[in-house]
mmCIF file of C-alpha atoms in Angstrom:
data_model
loop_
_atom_site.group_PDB
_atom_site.id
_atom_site.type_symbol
_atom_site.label_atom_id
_atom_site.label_comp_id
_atom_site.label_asym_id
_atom_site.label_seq_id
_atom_site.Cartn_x
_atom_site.Cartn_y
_atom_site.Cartn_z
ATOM 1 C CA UNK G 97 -4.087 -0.256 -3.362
ATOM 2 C CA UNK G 98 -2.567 -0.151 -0.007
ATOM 3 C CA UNK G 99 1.218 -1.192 -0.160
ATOM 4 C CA UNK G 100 2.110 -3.258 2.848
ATOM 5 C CA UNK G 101 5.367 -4.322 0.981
ATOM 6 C CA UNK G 102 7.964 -3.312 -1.319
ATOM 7 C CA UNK G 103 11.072 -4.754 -2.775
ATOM 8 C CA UNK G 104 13.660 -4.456 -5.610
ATOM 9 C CA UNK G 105 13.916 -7.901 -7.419
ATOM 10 C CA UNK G 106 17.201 -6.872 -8.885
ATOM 11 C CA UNK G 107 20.575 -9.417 -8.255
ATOM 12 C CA UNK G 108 23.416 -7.167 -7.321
ATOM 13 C CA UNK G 109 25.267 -6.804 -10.115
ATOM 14 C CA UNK G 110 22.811 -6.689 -13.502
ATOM 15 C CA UNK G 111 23.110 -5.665 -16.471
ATOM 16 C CA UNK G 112 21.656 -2.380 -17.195
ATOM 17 C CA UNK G 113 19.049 -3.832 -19.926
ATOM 18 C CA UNK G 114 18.092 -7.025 -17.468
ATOM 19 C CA UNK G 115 17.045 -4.082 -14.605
ATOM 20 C CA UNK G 116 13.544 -3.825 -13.677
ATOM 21 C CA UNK G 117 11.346 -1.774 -11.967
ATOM 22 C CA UNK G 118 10.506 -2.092 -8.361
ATOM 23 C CA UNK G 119 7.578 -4.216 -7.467
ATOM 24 C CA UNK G 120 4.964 -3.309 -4.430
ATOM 25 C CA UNK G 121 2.538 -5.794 -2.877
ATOM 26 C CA UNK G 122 -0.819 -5.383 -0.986
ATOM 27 C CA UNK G 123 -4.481 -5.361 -1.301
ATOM 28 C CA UNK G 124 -6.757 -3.536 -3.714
ATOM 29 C CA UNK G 125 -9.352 -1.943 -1.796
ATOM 30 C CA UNK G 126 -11.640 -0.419 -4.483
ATOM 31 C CA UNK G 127 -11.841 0.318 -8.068
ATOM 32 C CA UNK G 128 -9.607 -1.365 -11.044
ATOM 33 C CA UNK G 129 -6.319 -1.546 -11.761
ATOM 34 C CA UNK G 130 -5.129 -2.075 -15.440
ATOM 35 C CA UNK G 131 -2.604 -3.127 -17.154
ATOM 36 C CA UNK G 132 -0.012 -0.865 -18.249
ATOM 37 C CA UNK G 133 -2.545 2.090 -16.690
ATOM 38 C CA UNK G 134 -0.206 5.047 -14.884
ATOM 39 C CA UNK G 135 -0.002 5.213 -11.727
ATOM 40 C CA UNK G 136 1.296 7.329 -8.949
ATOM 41 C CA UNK G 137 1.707 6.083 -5.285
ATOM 42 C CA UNK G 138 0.860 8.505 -2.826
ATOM 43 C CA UNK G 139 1.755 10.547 -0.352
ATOM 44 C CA UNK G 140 5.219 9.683 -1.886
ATOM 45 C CA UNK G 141 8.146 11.678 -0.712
ATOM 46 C CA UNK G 142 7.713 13.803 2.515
ATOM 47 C CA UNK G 143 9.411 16.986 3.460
ATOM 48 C CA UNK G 144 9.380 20.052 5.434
ATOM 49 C CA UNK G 145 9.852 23.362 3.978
ATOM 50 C CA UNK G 146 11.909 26.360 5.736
ATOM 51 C CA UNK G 147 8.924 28.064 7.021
ATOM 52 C CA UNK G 148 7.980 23.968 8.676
ATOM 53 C CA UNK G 149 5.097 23.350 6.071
ATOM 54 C CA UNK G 150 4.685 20.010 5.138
ATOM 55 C CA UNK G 151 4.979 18.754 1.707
ATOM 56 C CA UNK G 152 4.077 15.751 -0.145
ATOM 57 C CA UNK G 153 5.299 14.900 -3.472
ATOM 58 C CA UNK G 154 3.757 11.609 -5.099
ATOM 59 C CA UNK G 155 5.723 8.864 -7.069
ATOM 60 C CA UNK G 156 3.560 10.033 -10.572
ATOM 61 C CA UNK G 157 6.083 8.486 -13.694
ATOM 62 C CA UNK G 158 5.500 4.496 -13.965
ATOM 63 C CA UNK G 159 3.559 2.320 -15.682
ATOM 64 C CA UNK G 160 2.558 -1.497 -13.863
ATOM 65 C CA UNK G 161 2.282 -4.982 -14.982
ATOM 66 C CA UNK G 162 1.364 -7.695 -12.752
ATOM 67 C CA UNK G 163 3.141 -10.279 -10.489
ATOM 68 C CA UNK G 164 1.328 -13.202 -8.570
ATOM 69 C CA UNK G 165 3.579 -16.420 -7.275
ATOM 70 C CA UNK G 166 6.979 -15.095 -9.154
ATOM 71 C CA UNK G 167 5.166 -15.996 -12.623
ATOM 72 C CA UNK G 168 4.010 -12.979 -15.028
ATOM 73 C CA UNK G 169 0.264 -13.365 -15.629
ATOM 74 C CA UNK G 170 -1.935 -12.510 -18.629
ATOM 75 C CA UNK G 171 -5.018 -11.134 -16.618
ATOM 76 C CA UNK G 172 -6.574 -8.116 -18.422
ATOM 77 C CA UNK G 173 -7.303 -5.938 -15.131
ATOM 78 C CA UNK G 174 -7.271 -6.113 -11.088
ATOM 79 C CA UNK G 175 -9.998 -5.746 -8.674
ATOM 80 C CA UNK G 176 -10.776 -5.408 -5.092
ATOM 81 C CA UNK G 177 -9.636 -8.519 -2.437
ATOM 82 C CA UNK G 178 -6.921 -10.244 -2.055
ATOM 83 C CA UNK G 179 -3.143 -9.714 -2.179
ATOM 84 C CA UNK G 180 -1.363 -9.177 -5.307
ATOM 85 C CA UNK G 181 2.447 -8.064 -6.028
ATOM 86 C CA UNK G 182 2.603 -5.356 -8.796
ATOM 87 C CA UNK G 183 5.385 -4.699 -10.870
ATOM 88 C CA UNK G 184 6.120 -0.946 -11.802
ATOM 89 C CA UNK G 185 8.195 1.001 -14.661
ATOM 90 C CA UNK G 186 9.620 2.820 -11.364
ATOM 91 C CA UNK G 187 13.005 3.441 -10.171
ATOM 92 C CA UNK G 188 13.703 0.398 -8.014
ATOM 93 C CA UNK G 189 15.759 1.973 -5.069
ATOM 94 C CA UNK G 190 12.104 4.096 -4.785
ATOM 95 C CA UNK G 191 10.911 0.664 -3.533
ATOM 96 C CA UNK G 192 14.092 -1.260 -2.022
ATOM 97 C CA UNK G 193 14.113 -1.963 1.950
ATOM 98 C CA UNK G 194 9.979 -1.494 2.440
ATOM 99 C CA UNK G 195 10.382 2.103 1.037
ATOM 100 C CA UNK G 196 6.492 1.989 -0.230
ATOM 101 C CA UNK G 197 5.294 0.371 3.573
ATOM 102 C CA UNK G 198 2.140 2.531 4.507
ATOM 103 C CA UNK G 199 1.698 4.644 0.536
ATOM 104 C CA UNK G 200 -1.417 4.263 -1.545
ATOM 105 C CA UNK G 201 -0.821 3.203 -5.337
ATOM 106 C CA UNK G 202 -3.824 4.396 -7.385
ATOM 107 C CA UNK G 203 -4.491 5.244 -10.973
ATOM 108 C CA UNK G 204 -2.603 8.742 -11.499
ATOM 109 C CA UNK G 205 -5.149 12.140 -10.855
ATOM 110 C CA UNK G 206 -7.274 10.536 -8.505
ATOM 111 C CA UNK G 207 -7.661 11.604 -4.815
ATOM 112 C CA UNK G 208 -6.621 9.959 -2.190
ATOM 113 C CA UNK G 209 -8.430 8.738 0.604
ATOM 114 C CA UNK G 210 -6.639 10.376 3.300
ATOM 115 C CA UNK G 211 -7.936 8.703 6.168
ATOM 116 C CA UNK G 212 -11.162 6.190 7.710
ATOM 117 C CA UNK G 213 -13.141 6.816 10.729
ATOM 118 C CA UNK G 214 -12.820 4.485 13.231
ATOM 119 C CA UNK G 215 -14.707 3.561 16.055
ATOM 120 C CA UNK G 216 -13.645 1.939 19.262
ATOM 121 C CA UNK G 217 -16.018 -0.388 20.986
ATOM 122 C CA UNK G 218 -14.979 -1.885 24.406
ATOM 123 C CA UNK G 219 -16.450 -5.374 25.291
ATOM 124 C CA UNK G 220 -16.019 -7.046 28.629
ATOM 125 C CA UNK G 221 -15.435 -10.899 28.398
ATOM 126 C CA UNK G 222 -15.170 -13.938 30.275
ATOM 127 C CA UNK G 223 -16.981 -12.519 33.353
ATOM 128 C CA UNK G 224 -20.606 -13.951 33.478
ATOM 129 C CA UNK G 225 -23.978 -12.121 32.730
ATOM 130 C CA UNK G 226 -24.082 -8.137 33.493
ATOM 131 C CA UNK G 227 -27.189 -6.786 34.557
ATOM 132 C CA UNK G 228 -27.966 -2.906 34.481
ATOM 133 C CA UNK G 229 -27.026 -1.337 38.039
ATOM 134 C CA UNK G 230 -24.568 -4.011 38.791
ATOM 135 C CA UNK G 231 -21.132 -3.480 39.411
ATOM 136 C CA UNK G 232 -18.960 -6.450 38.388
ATOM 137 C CA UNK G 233 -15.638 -6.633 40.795
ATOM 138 C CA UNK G 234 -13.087 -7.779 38.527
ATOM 139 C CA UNK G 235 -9.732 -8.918 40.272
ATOM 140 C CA UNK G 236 -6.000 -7.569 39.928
#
């Protein structure tokens, strides 16, 4: 799941047994998501060392239940398509202000896909039919 948004539904002020867990939103790309399945959201928290290496450190302790239209739902499992808001057993300041924007939440020990291919294509429009050997004068 690729997060594209994350909040803390928390009201200033709660009680310590009314706090949840911060909740993510995006799409499911591939595979299932169930419910109360671990999860960890990756990369998660990056960092240089001294010597300048990078280092990742994934978001591995929560547990998620499920969120669609501010009602809790009774659905069994999650697939691919569509956007759906996920709740999480996780610390909620993890996910307060768009902290999760841009992380991948997947079932905990999988890999992650670190990155797609893709391809530019360039398409002229709006100026007539080309021909082969022609060179189109386009204006300013």
């Amino acid at each position: 799941m690729i997060v594209i948004r994350s909040f803390d539904v928390n009201k200033p002020g709660s009680e310590v047994d009314e706090i949840k867990g911060g909740v993510a939103s995006g799409s499911i790309l591939r595979g299932v998501l169930k419910m109360n399945q671990f999860i960890e959201v990756q990369p998660g928290i990056v960092n240089k060392d001294q010597s300048g290496n990078i280092k990742c450190t994934p978001y591995t302790r929560g547990l998620f239940h499920y969120m669609m239209n501010k009602m809790s739902c009774n659905l069994l499992y999650l697939g691919p398509g569509g956007l759906i808001g996920v709740g999480t057993t996780m610390d909620s300041t993890l996910t307060r202000a768009v902290g999760w924007f841009g992380q991948c939440a997947q079932v905990k020990g999988r890999r992650l896909l670190l990155s797609l291919r893709v391809e530019k294509h360039c398409r002229l429009v709006g100026w007539g039919q080309t021909e082969a050997g022609v060179t189109l004068q386009i204006p300013p």
